[in-house]
PDB file of N, CA and C in Angstrom:
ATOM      1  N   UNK A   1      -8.850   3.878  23.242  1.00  0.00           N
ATOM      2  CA  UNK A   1      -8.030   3.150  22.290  1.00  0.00           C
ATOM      3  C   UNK A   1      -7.545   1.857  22.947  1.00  0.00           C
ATOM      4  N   UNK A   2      -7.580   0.798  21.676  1.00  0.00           N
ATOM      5  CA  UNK A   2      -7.326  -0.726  22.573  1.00  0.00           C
ATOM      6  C   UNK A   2      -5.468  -1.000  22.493  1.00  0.00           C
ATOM      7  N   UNK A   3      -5.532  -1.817  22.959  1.00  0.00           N
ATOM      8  CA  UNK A   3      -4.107  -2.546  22.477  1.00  0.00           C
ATOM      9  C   UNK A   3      -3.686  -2.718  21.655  1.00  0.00           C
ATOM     10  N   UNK A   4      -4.913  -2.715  20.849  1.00  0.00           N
ATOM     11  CA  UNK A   4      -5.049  -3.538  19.221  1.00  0.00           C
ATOM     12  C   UNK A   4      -4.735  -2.146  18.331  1.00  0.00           C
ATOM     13  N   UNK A   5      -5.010  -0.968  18.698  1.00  0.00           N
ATOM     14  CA  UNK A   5      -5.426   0.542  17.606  1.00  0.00           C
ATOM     15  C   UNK A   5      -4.092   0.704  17.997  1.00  0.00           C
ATOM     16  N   UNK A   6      -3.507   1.550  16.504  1.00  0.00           N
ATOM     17  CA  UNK A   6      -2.298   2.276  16.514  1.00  0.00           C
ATOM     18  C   UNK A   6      -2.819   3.431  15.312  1.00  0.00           C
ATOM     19  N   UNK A   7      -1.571   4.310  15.609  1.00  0.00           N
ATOM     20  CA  UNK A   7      -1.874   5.052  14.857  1.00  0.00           C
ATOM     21  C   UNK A   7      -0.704   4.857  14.056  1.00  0.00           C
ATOM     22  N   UNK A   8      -0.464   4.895  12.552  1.00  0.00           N
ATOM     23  CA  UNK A   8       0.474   5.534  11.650  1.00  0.00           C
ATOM     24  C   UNK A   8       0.797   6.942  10.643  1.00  0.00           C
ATOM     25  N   UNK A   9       1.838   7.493  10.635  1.00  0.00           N
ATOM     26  CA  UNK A   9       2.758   8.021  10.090  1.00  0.00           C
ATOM     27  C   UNK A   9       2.941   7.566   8.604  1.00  0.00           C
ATOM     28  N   UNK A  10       2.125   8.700   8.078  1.00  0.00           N
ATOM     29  CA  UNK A  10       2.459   7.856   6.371  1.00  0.00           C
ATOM     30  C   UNK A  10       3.058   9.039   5.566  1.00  0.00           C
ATOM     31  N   UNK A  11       4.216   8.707   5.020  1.00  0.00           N
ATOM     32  CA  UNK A  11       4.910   9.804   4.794  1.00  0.00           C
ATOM     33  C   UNK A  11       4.845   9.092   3.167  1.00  0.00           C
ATOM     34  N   UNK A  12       4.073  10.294   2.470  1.00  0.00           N
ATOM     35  CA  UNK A  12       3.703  10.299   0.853  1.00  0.00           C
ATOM     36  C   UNK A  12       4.888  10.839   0.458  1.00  0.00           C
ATOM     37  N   UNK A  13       5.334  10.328  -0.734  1.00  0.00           N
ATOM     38  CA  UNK A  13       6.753  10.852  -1.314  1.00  0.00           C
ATOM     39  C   UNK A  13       6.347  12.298  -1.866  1.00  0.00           C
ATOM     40  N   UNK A  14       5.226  12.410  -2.980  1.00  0.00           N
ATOM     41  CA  UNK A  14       4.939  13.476  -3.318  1.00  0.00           C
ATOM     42  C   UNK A  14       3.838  14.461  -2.768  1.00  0.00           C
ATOM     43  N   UNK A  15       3.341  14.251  -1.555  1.00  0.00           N
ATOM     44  CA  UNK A  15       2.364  15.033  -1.272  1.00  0.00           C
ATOM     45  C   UNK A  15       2.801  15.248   0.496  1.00  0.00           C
ATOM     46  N   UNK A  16       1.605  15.784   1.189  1.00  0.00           N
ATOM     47  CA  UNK A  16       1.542  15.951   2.421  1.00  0.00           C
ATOM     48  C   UNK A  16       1.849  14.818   3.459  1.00  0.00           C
ATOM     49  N   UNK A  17       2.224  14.359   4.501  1.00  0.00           N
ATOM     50  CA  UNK A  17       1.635  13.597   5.565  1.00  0.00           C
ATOM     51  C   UNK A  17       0.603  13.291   5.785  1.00  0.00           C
ATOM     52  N   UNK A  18       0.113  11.805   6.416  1.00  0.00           N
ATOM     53  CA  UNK A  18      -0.909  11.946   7.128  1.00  0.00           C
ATOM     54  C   UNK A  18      -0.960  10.630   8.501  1.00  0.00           C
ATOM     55  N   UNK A  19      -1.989  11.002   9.092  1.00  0.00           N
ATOM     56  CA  UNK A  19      -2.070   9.711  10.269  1.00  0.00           C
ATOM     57  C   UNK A  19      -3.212   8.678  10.038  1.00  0.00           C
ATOM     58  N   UNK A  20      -2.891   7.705   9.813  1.00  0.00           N
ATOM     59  CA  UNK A  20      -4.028   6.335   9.908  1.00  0.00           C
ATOM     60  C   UNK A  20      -4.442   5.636  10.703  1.00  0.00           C
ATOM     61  N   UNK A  21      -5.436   5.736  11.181  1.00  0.00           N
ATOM     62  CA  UNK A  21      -5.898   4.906  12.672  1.00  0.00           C
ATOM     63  C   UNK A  21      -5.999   3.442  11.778  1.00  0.00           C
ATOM     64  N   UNK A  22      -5.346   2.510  12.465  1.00  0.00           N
ATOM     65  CA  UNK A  22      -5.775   0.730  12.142  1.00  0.00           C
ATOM     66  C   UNK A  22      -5.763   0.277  13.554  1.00  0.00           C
ATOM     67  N   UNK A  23      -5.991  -1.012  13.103  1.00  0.00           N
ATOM     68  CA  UNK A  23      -5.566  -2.107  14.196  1.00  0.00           C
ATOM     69  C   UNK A  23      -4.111  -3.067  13.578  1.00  0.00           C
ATOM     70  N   UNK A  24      -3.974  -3.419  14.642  1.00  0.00           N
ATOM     71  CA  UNK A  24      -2.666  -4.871  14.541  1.00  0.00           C
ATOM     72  C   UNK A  24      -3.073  -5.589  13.776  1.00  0.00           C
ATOM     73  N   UNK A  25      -4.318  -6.097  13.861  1.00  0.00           N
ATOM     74  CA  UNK A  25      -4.951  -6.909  13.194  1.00  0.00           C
ATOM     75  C   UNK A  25      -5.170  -6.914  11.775  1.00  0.00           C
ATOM     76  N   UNK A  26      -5.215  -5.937  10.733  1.00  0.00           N
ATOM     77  CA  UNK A  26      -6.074  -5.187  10.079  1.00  0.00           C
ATOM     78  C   UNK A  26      -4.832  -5.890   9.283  1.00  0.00           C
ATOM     79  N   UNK A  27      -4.935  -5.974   7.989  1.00  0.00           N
ATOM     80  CA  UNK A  27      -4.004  -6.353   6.518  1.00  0.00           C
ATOM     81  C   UNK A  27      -3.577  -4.737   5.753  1.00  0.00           C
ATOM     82  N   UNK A  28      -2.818  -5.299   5.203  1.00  0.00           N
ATOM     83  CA  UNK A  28      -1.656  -4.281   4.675  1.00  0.00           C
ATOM     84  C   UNK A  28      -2.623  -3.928   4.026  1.00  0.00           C
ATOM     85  N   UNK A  29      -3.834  -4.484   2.942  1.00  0.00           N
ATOM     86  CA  UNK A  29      -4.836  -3.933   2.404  1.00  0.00           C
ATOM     87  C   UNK A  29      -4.984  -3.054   2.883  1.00  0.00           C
ATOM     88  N   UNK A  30      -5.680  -3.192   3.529  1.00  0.00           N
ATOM     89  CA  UNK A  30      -6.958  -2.449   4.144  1.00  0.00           C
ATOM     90  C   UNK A  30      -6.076  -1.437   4.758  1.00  0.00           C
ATOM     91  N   UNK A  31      -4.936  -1.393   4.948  1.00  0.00           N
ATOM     92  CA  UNK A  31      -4.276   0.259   5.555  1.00  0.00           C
ATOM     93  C   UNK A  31      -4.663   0.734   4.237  1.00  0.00           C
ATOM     94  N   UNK A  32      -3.958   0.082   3.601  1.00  0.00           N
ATOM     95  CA  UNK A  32      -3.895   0.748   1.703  1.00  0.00           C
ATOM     96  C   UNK A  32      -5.380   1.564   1.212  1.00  0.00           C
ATOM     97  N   UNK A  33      -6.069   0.368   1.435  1.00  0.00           N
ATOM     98  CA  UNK A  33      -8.152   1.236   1.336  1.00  0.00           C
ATOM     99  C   UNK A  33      -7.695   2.398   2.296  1.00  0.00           C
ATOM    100  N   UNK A  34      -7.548   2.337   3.102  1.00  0.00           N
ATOM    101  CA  UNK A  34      -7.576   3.139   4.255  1.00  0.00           C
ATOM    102  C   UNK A  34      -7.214   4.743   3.684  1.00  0.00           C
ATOM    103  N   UNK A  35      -5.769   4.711   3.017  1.00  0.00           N
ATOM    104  CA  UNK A  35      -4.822   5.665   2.802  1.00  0.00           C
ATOM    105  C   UNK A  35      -5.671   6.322   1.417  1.00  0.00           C
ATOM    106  N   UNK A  36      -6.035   5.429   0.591  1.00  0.00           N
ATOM    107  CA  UNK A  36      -6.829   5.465  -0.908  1.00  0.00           C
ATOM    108  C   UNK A  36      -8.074   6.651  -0.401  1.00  0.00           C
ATOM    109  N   UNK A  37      -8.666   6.337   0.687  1.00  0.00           N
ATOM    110  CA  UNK A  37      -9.963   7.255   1.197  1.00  0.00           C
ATOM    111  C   UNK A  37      -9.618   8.593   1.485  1.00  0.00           C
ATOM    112  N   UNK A  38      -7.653   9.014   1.989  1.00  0.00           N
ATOM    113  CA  UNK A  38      -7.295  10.371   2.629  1.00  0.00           C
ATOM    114  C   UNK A  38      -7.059  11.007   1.326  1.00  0.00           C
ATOM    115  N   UNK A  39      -5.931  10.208   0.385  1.00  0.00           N
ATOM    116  CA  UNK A  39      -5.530  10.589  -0.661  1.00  0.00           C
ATOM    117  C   UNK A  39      -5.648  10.349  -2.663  1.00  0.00           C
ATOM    118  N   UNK A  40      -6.880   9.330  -2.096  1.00  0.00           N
ATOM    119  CA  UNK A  40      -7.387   9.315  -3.715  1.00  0.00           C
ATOM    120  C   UNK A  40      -6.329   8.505  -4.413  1.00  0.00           C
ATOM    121  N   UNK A  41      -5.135   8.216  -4.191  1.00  0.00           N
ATOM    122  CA  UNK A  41      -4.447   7.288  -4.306  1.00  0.00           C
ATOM    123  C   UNK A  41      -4.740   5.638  -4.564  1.00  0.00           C
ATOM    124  N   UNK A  42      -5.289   4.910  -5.609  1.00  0.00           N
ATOM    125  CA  UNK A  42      -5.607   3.562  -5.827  1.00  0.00           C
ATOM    126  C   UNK A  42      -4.384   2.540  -5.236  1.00  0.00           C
ATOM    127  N   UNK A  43      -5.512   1.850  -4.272  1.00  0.00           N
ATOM    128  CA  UNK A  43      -4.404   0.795  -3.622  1.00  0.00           C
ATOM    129  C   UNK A  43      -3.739   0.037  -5.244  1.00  0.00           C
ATOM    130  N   UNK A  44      -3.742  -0.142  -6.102  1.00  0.00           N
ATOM    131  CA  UNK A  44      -2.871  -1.000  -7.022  1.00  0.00           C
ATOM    132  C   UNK A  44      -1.958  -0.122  -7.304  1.00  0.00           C
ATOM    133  N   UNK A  45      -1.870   1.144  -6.740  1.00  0.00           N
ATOM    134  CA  UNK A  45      -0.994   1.818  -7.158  1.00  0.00           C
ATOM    135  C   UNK A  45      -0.202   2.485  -5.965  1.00  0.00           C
ATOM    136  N   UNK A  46       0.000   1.462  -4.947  1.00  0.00           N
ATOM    137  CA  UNK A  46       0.324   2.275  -3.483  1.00  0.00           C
ATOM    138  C   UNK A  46       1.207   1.555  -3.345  1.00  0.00           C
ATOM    139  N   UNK A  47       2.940   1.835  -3.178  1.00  0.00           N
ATOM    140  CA  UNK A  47       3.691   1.163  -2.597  1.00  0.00           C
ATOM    141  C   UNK A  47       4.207   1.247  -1.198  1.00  0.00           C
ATOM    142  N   UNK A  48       3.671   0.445   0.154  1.00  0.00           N
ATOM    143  CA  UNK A  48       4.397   1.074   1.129  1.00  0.00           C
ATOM    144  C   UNK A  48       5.252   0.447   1.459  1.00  0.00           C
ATOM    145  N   UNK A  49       6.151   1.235   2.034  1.00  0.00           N
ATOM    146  CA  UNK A  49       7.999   0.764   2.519  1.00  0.00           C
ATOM    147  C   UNK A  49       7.461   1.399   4.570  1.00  0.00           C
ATOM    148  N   UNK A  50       8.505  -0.427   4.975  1.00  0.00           N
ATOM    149  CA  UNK A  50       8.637   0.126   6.155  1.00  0.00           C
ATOM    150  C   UNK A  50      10.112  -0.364   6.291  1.00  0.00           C
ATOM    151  N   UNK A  51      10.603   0.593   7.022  1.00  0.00           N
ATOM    152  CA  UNK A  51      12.006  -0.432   7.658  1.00  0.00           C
ATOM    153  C   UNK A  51      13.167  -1.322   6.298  1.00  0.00           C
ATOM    154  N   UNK A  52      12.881  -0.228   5.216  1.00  0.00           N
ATOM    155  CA  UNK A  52      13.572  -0.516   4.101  1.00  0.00           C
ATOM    156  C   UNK A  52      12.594  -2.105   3.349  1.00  0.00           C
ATOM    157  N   UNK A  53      11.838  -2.415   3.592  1.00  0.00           N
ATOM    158  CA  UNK A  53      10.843  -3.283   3.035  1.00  0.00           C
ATOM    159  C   UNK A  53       9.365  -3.008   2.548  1.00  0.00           C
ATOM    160  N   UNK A  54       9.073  -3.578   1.505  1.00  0.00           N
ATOM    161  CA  UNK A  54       7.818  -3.655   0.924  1.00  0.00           C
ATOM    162  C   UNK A  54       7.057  -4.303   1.650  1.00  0.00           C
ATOM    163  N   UNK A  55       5.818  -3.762   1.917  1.00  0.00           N
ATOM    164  CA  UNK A  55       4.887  -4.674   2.736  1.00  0.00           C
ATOM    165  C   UNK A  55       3.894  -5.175   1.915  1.00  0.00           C
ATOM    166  N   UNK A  56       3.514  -5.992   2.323  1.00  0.00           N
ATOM    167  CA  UNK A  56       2.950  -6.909   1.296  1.00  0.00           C
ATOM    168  C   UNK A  56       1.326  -6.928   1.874  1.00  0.00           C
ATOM    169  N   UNK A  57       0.151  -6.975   0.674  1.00  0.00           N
ATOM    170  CA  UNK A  57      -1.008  -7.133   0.772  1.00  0.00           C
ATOM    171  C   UNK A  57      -2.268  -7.502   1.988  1.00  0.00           C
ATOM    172  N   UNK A  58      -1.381  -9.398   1.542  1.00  0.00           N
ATOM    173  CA  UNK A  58      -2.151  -9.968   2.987  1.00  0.00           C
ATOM    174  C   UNK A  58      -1.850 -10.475   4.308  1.00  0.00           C
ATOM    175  N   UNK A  59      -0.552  -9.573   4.032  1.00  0.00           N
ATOM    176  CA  UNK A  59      -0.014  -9.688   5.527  1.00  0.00           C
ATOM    177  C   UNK A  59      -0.572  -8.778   6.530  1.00  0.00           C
ATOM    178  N   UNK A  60      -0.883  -9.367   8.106  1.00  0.00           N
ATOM    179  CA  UNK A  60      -1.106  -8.272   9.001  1.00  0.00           C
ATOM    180  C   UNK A  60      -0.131  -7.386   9.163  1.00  0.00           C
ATOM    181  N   UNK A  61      -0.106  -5.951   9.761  1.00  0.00           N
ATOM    182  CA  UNK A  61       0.301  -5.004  10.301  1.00  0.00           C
ATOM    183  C   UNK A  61       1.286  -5.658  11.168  1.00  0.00           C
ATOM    184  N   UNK A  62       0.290  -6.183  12.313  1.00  0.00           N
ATOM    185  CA  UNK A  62       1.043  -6.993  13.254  1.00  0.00           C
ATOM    186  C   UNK A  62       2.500  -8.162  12.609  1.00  0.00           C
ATOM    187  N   UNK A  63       2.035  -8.586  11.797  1.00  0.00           N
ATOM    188  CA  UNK A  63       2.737  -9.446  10.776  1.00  0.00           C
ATOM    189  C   UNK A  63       4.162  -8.568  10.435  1.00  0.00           C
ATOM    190  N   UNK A  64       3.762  -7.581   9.587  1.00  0.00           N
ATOM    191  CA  UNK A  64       4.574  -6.532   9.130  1.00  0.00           C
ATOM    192  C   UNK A  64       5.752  -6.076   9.865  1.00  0.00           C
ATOM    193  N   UNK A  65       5.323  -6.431  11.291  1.00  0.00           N
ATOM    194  CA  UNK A  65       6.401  -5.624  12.821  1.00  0.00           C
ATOM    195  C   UNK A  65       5.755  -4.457  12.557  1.00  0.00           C
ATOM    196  N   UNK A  66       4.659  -3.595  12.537  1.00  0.00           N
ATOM    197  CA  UNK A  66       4.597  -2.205  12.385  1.00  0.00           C
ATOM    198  C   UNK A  66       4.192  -1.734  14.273  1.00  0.00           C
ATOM    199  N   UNK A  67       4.121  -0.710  14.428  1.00  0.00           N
ATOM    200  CA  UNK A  67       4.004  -0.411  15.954  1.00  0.00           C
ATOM    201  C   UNK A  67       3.007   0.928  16.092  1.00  0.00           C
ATOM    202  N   UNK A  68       2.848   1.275  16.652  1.00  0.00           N
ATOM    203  CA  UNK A  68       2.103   2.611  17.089  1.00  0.00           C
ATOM    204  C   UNK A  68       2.983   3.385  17.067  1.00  0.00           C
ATOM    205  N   UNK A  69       2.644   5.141  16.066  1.00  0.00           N
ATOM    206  CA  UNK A  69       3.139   6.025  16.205  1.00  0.00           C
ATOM    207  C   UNK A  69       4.378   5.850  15.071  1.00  0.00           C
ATOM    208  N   UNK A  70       4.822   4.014  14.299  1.00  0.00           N
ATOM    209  CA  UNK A  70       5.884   4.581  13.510  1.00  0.00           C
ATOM    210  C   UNK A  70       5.483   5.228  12.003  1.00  0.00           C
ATOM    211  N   UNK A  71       6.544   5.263  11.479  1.00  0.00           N
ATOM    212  CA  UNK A  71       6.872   6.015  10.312  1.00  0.00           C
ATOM    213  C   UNK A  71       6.849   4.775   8.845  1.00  0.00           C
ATOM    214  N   UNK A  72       6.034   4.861   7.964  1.00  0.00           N
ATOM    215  CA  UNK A  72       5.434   4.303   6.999  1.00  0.00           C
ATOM    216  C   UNK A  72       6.102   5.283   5.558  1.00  0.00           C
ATOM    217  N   UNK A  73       6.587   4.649   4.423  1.00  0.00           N
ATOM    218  CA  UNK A  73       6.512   5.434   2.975  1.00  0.00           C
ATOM    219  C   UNK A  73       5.975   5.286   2.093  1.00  0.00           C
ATOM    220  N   UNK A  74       4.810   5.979   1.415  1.00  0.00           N
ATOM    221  CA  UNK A  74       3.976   5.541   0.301  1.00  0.00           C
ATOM    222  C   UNK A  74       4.832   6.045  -1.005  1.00  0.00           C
ATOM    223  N   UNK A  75       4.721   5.354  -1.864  1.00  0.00           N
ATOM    224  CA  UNK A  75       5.115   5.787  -2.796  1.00  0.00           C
ATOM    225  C   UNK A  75       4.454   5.270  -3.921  1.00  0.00           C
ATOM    226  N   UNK A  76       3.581   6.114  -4.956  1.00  0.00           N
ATOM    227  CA  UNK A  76       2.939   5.754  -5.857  1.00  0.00           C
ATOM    228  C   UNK A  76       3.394   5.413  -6.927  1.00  0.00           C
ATOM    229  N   UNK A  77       3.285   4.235  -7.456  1.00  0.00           N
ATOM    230  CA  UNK A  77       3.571   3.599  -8.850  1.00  0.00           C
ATOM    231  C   UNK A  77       2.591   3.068  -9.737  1.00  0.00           C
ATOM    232  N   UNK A  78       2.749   3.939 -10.830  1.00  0.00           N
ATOM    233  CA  UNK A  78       1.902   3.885 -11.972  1.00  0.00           C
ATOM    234  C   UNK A  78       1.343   1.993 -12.147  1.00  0.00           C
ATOM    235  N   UNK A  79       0.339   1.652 -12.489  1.00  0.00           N
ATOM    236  CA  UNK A  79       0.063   0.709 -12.792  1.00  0.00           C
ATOM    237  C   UNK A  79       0.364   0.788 -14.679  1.00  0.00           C
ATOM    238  N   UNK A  80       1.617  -0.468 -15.326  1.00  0.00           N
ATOM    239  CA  UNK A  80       1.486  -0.075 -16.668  1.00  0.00           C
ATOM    240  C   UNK A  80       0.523  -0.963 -16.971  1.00  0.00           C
ATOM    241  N   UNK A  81      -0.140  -1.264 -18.207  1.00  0.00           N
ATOM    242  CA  UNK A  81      -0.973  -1.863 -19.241  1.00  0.00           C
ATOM    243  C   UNK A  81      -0.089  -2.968 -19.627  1.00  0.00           C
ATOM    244  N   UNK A  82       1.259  -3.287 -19.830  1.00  0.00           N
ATOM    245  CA  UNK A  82       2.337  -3.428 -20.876  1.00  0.00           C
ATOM    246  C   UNK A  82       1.895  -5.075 -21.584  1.00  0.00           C
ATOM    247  N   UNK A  83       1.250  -5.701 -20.114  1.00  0.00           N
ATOM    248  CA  UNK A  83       1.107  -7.012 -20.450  1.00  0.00           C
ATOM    249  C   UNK A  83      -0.066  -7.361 -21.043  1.00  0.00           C
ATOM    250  N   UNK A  84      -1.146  -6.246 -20.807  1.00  0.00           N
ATOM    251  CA  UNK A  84      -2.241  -6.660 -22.113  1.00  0.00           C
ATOM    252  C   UNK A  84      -1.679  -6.182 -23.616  1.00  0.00           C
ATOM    253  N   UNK A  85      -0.809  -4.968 -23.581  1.00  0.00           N
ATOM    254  CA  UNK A  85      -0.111  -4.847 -24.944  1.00  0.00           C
ATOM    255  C   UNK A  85       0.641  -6.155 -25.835  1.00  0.00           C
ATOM    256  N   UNK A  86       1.130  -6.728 -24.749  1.00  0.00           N
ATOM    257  CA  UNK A  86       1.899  -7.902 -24.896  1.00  0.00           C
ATOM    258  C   UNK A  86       0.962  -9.185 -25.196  1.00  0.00           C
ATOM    259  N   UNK A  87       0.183  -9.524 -24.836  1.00  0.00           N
ATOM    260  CA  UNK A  87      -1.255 -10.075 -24.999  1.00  0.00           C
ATOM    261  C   UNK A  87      -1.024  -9.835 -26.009  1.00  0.00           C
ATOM    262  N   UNK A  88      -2.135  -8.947 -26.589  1.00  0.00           N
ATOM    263  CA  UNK A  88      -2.933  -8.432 -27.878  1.00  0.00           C
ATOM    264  C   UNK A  88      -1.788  -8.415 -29.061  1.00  0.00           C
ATOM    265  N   UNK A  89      -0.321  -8.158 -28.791  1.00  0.00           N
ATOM    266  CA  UNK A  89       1.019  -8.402 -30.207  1.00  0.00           C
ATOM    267  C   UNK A  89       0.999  -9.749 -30.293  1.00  0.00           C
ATOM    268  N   UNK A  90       1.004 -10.684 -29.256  1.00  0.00           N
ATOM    269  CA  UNK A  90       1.078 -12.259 -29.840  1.00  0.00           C
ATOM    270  C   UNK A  90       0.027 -12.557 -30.063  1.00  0.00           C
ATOM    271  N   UNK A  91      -1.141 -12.122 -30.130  1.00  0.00           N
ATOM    272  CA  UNK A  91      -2.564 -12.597 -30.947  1.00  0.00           C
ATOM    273  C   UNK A  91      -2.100 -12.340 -32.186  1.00  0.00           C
ATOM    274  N   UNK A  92      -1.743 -10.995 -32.446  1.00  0.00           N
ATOM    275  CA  UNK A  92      -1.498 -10.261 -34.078  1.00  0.00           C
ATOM    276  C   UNK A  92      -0.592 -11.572 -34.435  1.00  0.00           C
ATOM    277  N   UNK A  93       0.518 -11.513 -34.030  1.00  0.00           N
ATOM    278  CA  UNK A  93       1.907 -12.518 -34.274  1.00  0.00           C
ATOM    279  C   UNK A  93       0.876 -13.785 -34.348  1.00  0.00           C
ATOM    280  N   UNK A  94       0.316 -14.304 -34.086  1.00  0.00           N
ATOM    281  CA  UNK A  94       0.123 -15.940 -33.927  1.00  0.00           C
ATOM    282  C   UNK A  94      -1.455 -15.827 -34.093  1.00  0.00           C
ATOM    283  N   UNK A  95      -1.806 -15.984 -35.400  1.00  0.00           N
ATOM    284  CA  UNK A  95      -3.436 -15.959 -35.786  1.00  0.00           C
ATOM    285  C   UNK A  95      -4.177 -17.539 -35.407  1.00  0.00           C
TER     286      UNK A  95
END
């Protein structure tokens, strides 16, 4: 293991634990793909919290402050529709 590999602690609100090998390097994505492959979980629907913050997409890990060995929270949130609903009523509304 390099300098660069850590492991994380992903603590799912509703399900089991698990550990994610990344790098420092690697984008909040790609943990997210990462986590999507253990738990079937769709990254558009993955919220992770570190350190009382949302981490964001295309930020690195490294970026993030994340470290080897810490503690990560997923928490899944529904993706709604609401704004193609919202779409498709002001078509109706406005011919």
């Amino acid at each position: 293991m390099s300098a660069n590999d850590i492991e994380l602690k992903v603590k799912v609100m509703d399900g089991d634990d698990l550990v994610v090998k990344c790098e420092l390097t690697d984008t909040v994505k790609v943990l997210k793909e990462r986590i999507e492959k253990e738990t079937s979980i769709p990254v558009n629907e993955q919220k992770l919290i570190y350190r009382g913050r949302m981490l964001t997409n295309d930020k690195t890990l490294s970026e993030s402050s994340l470290e080897d060995h810490c503690a990560i929270f997923l928490v899944k949130q529904k993706v709604c529709c609401s704004n193609h609903l919202m779409t498709s009523s002001r078509k109706r509304m406005n011919p």
